[in-house]
Tab-separated table of C-alpha atoms and ligand atoms in Angstrom:
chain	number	residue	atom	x	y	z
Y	15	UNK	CA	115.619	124.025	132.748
Y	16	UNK	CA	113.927	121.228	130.961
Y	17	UNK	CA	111.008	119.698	132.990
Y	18	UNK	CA	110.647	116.178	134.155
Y	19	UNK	CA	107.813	113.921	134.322
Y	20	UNK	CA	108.089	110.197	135.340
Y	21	UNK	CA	111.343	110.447	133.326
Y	22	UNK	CA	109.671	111.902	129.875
Y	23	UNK	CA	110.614	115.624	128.888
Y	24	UNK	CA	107.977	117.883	129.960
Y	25	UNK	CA	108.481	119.416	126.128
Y	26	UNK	CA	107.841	116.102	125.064
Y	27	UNK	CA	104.882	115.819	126.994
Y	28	UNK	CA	102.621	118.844	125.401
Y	29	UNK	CA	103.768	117.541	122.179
Y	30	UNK	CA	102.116	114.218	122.380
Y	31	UNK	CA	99.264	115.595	124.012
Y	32	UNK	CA	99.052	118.506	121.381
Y	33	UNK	CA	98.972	115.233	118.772
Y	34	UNK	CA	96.379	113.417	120.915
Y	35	UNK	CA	94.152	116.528	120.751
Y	36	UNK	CA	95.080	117.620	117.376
Y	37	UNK	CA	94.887	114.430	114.881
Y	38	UNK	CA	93.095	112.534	117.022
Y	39	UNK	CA	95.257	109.726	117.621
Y	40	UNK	CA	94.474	105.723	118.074
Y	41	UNK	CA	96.070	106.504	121.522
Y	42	UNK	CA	92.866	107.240	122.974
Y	43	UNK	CA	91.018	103.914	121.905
Y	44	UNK	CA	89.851	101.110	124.221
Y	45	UNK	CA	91.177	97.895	122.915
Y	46	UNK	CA	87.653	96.660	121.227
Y	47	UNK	CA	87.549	100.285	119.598
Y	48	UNK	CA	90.781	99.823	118.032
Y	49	UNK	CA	90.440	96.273	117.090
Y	50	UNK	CA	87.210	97.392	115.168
Y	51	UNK	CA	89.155	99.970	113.555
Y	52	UNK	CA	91.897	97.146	112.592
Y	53	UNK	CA	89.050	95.311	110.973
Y	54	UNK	CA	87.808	98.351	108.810
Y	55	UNK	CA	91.323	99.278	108.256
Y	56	UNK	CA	91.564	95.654	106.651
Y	57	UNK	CA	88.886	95.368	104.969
Y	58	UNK	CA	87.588	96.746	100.959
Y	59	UNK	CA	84.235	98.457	102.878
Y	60	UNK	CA	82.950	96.475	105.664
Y	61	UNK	CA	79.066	96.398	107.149
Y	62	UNK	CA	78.113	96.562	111.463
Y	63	UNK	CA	76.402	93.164	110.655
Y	64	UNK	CA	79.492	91.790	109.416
Y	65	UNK	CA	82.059	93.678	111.964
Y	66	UNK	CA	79.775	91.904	114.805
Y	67	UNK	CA	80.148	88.451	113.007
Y	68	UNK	CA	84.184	89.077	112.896
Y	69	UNK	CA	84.163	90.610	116.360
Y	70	UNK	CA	81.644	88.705	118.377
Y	71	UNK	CA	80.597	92.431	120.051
Y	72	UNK	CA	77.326	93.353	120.372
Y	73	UNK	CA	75.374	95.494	117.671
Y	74	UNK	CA	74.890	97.951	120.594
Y	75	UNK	CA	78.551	97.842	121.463
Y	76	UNK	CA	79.034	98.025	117.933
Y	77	UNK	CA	76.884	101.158	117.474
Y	78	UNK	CA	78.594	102.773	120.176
Y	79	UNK	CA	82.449	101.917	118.642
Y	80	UNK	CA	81.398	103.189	115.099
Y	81	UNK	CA	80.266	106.606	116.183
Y	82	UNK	CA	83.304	107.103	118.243
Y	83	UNK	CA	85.363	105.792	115.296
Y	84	UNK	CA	83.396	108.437	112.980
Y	85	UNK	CA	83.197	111.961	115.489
Y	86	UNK	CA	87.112	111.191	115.769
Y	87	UNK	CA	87.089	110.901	111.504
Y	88	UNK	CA	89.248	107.502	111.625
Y	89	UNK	CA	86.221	106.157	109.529
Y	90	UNK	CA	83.610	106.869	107.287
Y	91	UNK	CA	80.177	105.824	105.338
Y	92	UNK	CA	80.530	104.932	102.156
Y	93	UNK	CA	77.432	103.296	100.016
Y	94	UNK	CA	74.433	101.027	100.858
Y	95	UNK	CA	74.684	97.216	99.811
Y	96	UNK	CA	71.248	94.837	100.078
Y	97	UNK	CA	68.997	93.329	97.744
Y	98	UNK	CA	64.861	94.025	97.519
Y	99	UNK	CA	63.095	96.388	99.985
Y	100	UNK	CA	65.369	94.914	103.042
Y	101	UNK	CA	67.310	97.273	105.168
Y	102	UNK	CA	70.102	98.012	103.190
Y	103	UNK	CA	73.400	97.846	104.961
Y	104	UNK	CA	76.097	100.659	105.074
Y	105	UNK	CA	79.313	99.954	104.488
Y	106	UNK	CA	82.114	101.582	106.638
Y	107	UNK	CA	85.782	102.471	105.393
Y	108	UNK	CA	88.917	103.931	106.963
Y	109	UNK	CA	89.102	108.005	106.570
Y	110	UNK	CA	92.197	108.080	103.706
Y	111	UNK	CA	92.437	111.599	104.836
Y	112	UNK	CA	93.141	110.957	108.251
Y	113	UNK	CA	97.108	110.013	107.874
Y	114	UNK	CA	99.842	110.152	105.602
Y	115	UNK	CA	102.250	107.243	105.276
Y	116	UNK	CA	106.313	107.673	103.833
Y	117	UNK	CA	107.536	104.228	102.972
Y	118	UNK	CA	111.188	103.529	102.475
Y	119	UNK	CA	112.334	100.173	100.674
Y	120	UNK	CA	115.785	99.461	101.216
Y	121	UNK	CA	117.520	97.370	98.651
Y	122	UNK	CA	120.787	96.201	97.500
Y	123	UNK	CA	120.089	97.548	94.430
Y	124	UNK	CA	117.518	100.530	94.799
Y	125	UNK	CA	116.140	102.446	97.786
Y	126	UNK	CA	111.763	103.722	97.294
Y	127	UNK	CA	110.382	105.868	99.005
Y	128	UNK	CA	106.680	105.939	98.995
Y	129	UNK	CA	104.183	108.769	100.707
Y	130	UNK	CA	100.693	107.460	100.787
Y	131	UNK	CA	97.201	108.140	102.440
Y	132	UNK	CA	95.965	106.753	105.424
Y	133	UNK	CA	94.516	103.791	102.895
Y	134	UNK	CA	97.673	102.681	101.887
Y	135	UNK	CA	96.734	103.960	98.212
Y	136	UNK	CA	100.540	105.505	96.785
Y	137	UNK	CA	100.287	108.946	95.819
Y	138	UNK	CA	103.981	109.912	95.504
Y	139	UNK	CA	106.768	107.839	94.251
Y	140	UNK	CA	111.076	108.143	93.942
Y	141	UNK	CA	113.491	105.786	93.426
Y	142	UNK	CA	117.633	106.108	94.105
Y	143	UNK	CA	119.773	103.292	93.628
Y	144	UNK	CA	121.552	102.107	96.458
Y	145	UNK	CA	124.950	103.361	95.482
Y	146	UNK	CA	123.542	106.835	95.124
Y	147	UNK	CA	124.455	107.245	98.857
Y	148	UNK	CA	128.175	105.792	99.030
Y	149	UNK	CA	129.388	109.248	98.756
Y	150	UNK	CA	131.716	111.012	101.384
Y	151	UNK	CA	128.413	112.495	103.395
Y	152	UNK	CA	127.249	110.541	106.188
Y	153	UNK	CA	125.129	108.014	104.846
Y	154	UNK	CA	121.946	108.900	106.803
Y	155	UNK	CA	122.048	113.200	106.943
Y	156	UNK	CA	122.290	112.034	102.516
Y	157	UNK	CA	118.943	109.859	103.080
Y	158	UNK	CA	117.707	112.380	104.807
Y	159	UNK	CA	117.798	115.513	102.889
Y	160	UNK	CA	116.525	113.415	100.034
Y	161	UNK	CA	113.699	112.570	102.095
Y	162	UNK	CA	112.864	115.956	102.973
Y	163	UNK	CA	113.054	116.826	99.302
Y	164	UNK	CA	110.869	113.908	98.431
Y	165	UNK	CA	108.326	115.588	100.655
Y	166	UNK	CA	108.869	119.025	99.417
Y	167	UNK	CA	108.282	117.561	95.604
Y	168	UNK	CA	104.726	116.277	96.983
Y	169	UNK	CA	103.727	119.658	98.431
Y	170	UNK	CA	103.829	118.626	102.267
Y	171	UNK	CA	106.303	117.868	104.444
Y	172	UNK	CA	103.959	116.484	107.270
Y	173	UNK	CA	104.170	112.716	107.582
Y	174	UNK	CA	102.481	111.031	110.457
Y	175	UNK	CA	104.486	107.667	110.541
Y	176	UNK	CA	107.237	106.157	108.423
Y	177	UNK	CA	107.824	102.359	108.013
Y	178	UNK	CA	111.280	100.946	106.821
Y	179	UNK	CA	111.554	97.875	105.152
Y	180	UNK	CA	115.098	96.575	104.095
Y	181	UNK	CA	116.701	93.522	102.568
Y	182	UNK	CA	119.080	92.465	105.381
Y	183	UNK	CA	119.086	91.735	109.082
Y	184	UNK	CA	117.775	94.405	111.298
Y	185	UNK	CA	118.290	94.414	114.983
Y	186	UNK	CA	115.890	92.866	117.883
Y	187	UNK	CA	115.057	96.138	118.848
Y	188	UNK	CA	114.020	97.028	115.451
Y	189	UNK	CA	115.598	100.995	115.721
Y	190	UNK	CA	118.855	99.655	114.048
Y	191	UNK	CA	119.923	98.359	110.469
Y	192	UNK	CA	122.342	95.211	111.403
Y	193	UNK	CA	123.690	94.549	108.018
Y	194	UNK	CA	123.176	94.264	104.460
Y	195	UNK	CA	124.789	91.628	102.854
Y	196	UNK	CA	124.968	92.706	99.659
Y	197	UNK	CA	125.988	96.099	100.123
Y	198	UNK	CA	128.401	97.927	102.306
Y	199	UNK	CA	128.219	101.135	104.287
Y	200	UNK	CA	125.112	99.756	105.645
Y	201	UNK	CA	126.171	97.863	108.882
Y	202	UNK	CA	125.154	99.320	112.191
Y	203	UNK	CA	123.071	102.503	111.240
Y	204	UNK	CA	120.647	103.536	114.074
Y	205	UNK	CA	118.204	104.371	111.241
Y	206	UNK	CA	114.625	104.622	113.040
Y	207	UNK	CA	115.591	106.661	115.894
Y	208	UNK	CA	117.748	109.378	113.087
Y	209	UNK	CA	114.523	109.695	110.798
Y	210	UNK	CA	112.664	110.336	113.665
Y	211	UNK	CA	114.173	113.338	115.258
Y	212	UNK	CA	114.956	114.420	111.634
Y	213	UNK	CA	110.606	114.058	110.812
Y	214	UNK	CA	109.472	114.478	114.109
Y	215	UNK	CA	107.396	111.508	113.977
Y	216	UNK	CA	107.270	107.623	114.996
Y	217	UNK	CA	109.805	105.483	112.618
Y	218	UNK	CA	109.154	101.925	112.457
Y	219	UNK	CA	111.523	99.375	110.794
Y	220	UNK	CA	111.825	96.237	110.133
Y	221	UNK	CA	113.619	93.271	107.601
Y	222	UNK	CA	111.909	93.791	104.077
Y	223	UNK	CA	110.203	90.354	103.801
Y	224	UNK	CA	108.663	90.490	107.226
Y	225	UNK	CA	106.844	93.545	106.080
Y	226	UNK	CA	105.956	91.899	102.817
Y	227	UNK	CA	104.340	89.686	104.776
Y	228	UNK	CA	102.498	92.088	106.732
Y	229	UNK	CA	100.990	93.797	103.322
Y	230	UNK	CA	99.556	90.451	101.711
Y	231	UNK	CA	97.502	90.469	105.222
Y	232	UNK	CA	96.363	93.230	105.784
Y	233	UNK	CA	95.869	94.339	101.965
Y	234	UNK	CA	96.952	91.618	100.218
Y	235	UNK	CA	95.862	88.245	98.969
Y	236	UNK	CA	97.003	87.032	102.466
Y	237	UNK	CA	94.153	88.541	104.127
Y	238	UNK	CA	92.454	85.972	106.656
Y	239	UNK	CA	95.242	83.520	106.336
Y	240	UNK	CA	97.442	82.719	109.250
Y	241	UNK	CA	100.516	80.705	107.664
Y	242	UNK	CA	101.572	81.591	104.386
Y	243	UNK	CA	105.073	82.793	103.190
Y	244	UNK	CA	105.803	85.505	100.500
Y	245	UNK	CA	109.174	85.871	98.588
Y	246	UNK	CA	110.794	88.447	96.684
Y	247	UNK	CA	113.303	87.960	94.098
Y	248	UNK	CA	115.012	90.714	92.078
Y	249	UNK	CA	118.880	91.606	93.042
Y	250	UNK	CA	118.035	89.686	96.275
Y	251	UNK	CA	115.721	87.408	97.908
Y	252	UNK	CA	113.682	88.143	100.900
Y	253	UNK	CA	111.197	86.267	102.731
Y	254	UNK	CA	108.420	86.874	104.982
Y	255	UNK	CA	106.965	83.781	106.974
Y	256	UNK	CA	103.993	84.215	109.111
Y	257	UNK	CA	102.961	80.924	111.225
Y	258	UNK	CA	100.072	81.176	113.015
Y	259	UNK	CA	99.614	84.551	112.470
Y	260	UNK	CA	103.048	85.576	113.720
Y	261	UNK	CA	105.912	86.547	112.022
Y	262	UNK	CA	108.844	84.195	112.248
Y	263	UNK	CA	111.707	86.501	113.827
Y	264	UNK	CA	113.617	83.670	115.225
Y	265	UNK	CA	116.238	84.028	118.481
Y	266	UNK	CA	118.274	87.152	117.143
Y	267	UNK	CA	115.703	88.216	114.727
Y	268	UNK	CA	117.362	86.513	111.574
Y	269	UNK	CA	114.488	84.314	110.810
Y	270	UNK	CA	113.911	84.077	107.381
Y	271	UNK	CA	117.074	84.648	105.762
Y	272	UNK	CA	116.227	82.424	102.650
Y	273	UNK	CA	118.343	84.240	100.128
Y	274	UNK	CA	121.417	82.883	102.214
Y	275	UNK	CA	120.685	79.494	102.442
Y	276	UNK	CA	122.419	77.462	100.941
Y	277	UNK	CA	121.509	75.678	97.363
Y	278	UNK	CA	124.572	74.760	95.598
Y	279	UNK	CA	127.743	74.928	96.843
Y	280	UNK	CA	129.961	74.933	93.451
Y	281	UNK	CA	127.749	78.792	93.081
Y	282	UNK	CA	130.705	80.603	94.336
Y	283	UNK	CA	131.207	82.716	96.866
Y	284	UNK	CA	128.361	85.285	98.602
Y	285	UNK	CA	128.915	88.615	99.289
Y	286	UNK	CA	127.524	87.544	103.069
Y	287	UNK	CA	130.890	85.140	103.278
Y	288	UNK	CA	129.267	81.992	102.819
Y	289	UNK	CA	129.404	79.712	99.428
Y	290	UNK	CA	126.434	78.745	97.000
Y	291	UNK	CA	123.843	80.982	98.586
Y	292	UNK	CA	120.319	80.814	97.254
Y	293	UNK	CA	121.232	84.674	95.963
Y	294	UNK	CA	124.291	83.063	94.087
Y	295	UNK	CA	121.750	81.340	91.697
Y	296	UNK	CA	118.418	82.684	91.366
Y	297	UNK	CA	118.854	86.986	91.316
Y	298	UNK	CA	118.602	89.213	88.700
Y	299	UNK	CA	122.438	89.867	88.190
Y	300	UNK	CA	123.519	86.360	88.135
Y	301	UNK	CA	120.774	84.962	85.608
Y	302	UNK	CA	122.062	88.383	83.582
Y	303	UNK	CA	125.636	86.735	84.347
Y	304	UNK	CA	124.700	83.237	83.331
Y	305	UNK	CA	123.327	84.586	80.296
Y	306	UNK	CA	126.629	86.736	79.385
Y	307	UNK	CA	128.801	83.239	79.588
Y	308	UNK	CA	126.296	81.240	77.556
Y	309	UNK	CA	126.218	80.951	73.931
Y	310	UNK	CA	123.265	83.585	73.412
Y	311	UNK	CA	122.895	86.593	71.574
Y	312	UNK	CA	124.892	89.118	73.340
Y	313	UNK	CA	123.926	91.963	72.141
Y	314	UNK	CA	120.571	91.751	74.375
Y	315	UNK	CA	119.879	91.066	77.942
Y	316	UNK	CA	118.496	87.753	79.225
Y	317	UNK	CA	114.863	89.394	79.502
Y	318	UNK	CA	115.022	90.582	75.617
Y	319	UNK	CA	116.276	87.260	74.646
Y	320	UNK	CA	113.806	85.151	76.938
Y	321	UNK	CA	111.022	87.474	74.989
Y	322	UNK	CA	112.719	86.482	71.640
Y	323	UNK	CA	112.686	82.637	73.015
Y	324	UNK	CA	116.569	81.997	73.158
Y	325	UNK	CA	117.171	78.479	74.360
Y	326	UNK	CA	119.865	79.863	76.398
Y	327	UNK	CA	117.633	82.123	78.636
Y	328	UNK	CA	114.973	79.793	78.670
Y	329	UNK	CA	117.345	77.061	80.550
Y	330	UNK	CA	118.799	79.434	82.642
Y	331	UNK	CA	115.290	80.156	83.852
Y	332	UNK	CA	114.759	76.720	84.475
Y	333	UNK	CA	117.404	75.888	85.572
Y	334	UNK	CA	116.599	79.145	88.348
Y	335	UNK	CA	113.339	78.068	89.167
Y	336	UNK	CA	113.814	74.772	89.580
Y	337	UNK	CA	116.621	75.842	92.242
Y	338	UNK	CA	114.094	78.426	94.104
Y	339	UNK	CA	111.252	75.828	93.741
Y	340	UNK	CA	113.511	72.840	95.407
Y	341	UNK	CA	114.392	76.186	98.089
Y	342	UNK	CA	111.012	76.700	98.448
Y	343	UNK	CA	109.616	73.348	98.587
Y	344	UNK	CA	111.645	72.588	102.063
Y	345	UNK	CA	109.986	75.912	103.214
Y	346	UNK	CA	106.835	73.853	102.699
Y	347	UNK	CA	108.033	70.717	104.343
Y	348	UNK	CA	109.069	72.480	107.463
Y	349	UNK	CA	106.437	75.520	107.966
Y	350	UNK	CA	103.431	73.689	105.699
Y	351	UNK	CA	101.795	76.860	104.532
Y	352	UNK	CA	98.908	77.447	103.391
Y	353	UNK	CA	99.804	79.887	100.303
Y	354	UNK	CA	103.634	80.802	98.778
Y	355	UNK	CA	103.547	84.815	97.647
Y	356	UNK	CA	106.188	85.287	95.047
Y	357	UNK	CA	106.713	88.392	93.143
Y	358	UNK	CA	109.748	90.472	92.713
Y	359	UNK	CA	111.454	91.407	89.254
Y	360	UNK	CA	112.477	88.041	88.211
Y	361	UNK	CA	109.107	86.694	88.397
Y	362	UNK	CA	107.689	89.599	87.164
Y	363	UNK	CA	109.965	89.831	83.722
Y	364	UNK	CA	111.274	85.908	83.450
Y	365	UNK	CA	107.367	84.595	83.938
Y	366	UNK	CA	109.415	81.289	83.393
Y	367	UNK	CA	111.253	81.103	86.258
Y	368	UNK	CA	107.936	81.236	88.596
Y	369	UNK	CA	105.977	78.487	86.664
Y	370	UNK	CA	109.278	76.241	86.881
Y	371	UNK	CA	109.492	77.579	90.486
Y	372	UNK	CA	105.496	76.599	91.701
Y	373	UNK	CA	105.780	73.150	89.500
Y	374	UNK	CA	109.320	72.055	91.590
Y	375	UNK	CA	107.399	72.992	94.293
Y	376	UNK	CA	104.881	70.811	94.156
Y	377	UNK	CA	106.506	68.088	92.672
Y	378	UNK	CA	109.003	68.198	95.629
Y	379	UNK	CA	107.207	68.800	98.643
Y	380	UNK	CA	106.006	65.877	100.574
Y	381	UNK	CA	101.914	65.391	99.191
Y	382	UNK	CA	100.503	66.150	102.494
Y	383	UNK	CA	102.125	69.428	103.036
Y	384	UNK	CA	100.850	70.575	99.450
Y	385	UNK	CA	97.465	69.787	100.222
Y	386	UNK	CA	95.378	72.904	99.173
Y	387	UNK	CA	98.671	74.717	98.474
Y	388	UNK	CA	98.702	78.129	96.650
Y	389	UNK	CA	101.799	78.995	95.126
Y	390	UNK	CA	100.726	82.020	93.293
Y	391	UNK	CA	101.925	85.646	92.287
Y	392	UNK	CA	101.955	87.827	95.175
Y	393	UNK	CA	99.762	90.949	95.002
Y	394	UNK	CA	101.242	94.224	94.912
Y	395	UNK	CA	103.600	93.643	91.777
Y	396	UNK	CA	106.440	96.292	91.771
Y	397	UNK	CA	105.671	97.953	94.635
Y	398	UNK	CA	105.346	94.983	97.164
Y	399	UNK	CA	108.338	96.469	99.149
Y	400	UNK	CA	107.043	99.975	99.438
Y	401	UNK	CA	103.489	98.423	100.499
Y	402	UNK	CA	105.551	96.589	102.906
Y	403	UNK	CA	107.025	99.703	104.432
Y	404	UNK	CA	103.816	101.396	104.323
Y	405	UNK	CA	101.887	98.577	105.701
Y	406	UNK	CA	104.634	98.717	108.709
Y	407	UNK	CA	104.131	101.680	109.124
Y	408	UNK	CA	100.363	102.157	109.319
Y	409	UNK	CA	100.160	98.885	111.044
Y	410	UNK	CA	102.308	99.947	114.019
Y	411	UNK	CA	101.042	103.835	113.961
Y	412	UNK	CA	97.252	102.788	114.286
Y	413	UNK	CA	97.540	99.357	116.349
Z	9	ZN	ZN1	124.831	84.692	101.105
């Protein structure tokens, strides 16, 4: 007979007490506690004097939340900052030790999975493409025996949280992957709540941008900003939009869906259904494509001839920036940002394509929406999906 309480499995029960007791969850923090903790957790080493500026508590209060914070090892001391014979001021960091992350970046193209410590810092790293799991197994018991053997390969199998970040529309409930739109097999996959009975921990998941977004501010360049936007372009395009410190999730949690607006409608068709989406012009297969049907060398792929400087992959990467830019620059009319994030492997290996893209967009947004406007590289290069995930996932475990 399984035991009830209030509705929740006695079984259930011990376990999350055993946790509480165990690892010393954020469950038993007062709010201020934990928002201190969110503001170390945020920070590169952070003093009391300036955790009392940022909070407005008390250095008493203060005093108090740090040594609760440091008997229950969520933080720690690290050195001494000052000038002259002044008090010198500690500074105070998140405990790495205390957690271990697994990120999982879904793509149409590739799937990461990331394990990292409880400071986001990547310790273990595997990549699959996407078509890896098409096979005749069940799509998720495949993900997750390569999981578990992900976690074998880095000597522990114990995971406190994962975070899933993927390139299509998840549902409202954010336990369930909606659709992909550039891949099949995908729709309808009750994702979170299957990794989480598999890895008996909490499962967090969310559209890829969106945690993006969460990663430039918490780690990122994004970090005291409140409206900004970050995009990532490599076989797709996602977006992450925060407005006034909020991520836009819109009515059915579809905000956001750059990649399938559209920009031109002579592109041809999308694998979504619609015609000249923003993914029809600007990704990393159709440049490739444009390339193969222009008059270049081709022998070599668009990225060796752009390093060569071919004519013909140079205007195709104008030609692709000035589309994302234009894209972009009605972003900046209708959300006025205050920075634009983009990274992703087309930035990354057609540098092009971004310069074209950050001059169209400020030659096309209206003036007084570009006022102060940063549109600059975002921060975590190649892995700014699995920081995503493993932002999510830290993000939602600790706060
Ligand atoms: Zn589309």
């Amino acid at each position: 007979m399984l035991l009830c309480v209030d509705g929740v499995p006695a079984y259930d029960i011990i376990q999350i007490i055993n946790y509480i007791v165990l690892k010393g969850s954020t469950m038993t923090l007062n709010p201020s506690e934990r928002e201190v903790l969110r503001l170390i957790y945020g920070s590169d080493g952070i003093s009391r004097k300036a955790l009392a500026e940022m909070s407005g508590l008390s250095q008493a209060s203060l005093t108090k939340i740090t040594k609760t914070l440091t008997e229950q090892e969520q933080i720690e001391e690290g050195e001494r900052i000052g000038k002259g014979l002044g008090r010198k001021e500690v500074l105070l960091y998140a405990n790495p030790r205390k957690y271990r992350y697994l990120g999982i970046d879904i793509g149409s193209f590739s799937i990461r999975l990331a394990v990292s410590d409880n400071g986001l810092n990547i310790t273990h790293r595997k990549q699959f493409q996407t078509a890896h799991f098409s096979g005749e197994e069940p799509l998720l018991d495949h993900l997750t025996q390569e999981i578990a053997a992900f976690l074998e390969e880095t000597g522990s199998s114990a995971i406190d949280a994962i975070g899933i970040g993927v390139s299509g529309i998840v549902d409202a409930g954010l336990r369930r992957i909606v659709n992909i739109p550039n891949v099949t097999g995908w729709d309808n996959l009750h994702i979170a709540d299957h990794l989480s009975a598999a890895f008996q921990c909490p499962v967090y998941l969310d559209e890829g941008g969106r945690t993006m977004a969460l990663a430039e501010k918490m780690k990122g360049k994004a970090r005291g900003s409140k409206d900004f936007v970050v995009v990532h372009i490599g076989f797709g395009i996602v977006a992450g939009i925060m407005i006034n410190g909020s991520l836009l999730r819109g009515y059915h949690n579809v905000g956001g869906l750059l990649g399938h607006t559209t920009v031109d409608e002579s592109a041809g068709r999308c694998r979504c259904g619609n015609y000249g989406c923003l993914e029809n012009v600007v990704t990393f297969p159709i440049l490739e494509a444009a390339y193969r049907q222009g008059q270049g060398d081709k022998s070599i792929s668009i990225v060796e001839a752009y390093a060569l400087g071919d004519k013909v992959a140079i205007d195709i990467c104008l030609n692709a920036g000035k589309a994302l830019g234009i894209a972009l620059s009605n972003l900046v009319n209708l959300f006025n940002p205050e920075a634009v994030y983009i990274g992703g492997a087309v930035a990354e290996q057609l540098p092009l394509v971004l310069e074209e893209t950050k001059r169209t967009i400020l030659l096309r947004a209206n003036r007084f929406a570009t006022v102060g406007l940063r549109p600059e590289v975002s921060s975590f290069g190649n892995n700014e999906g699995l920081m995503g995930s493993l932002t999510l996932a830290a993000s939602s475990f600790l706060f």
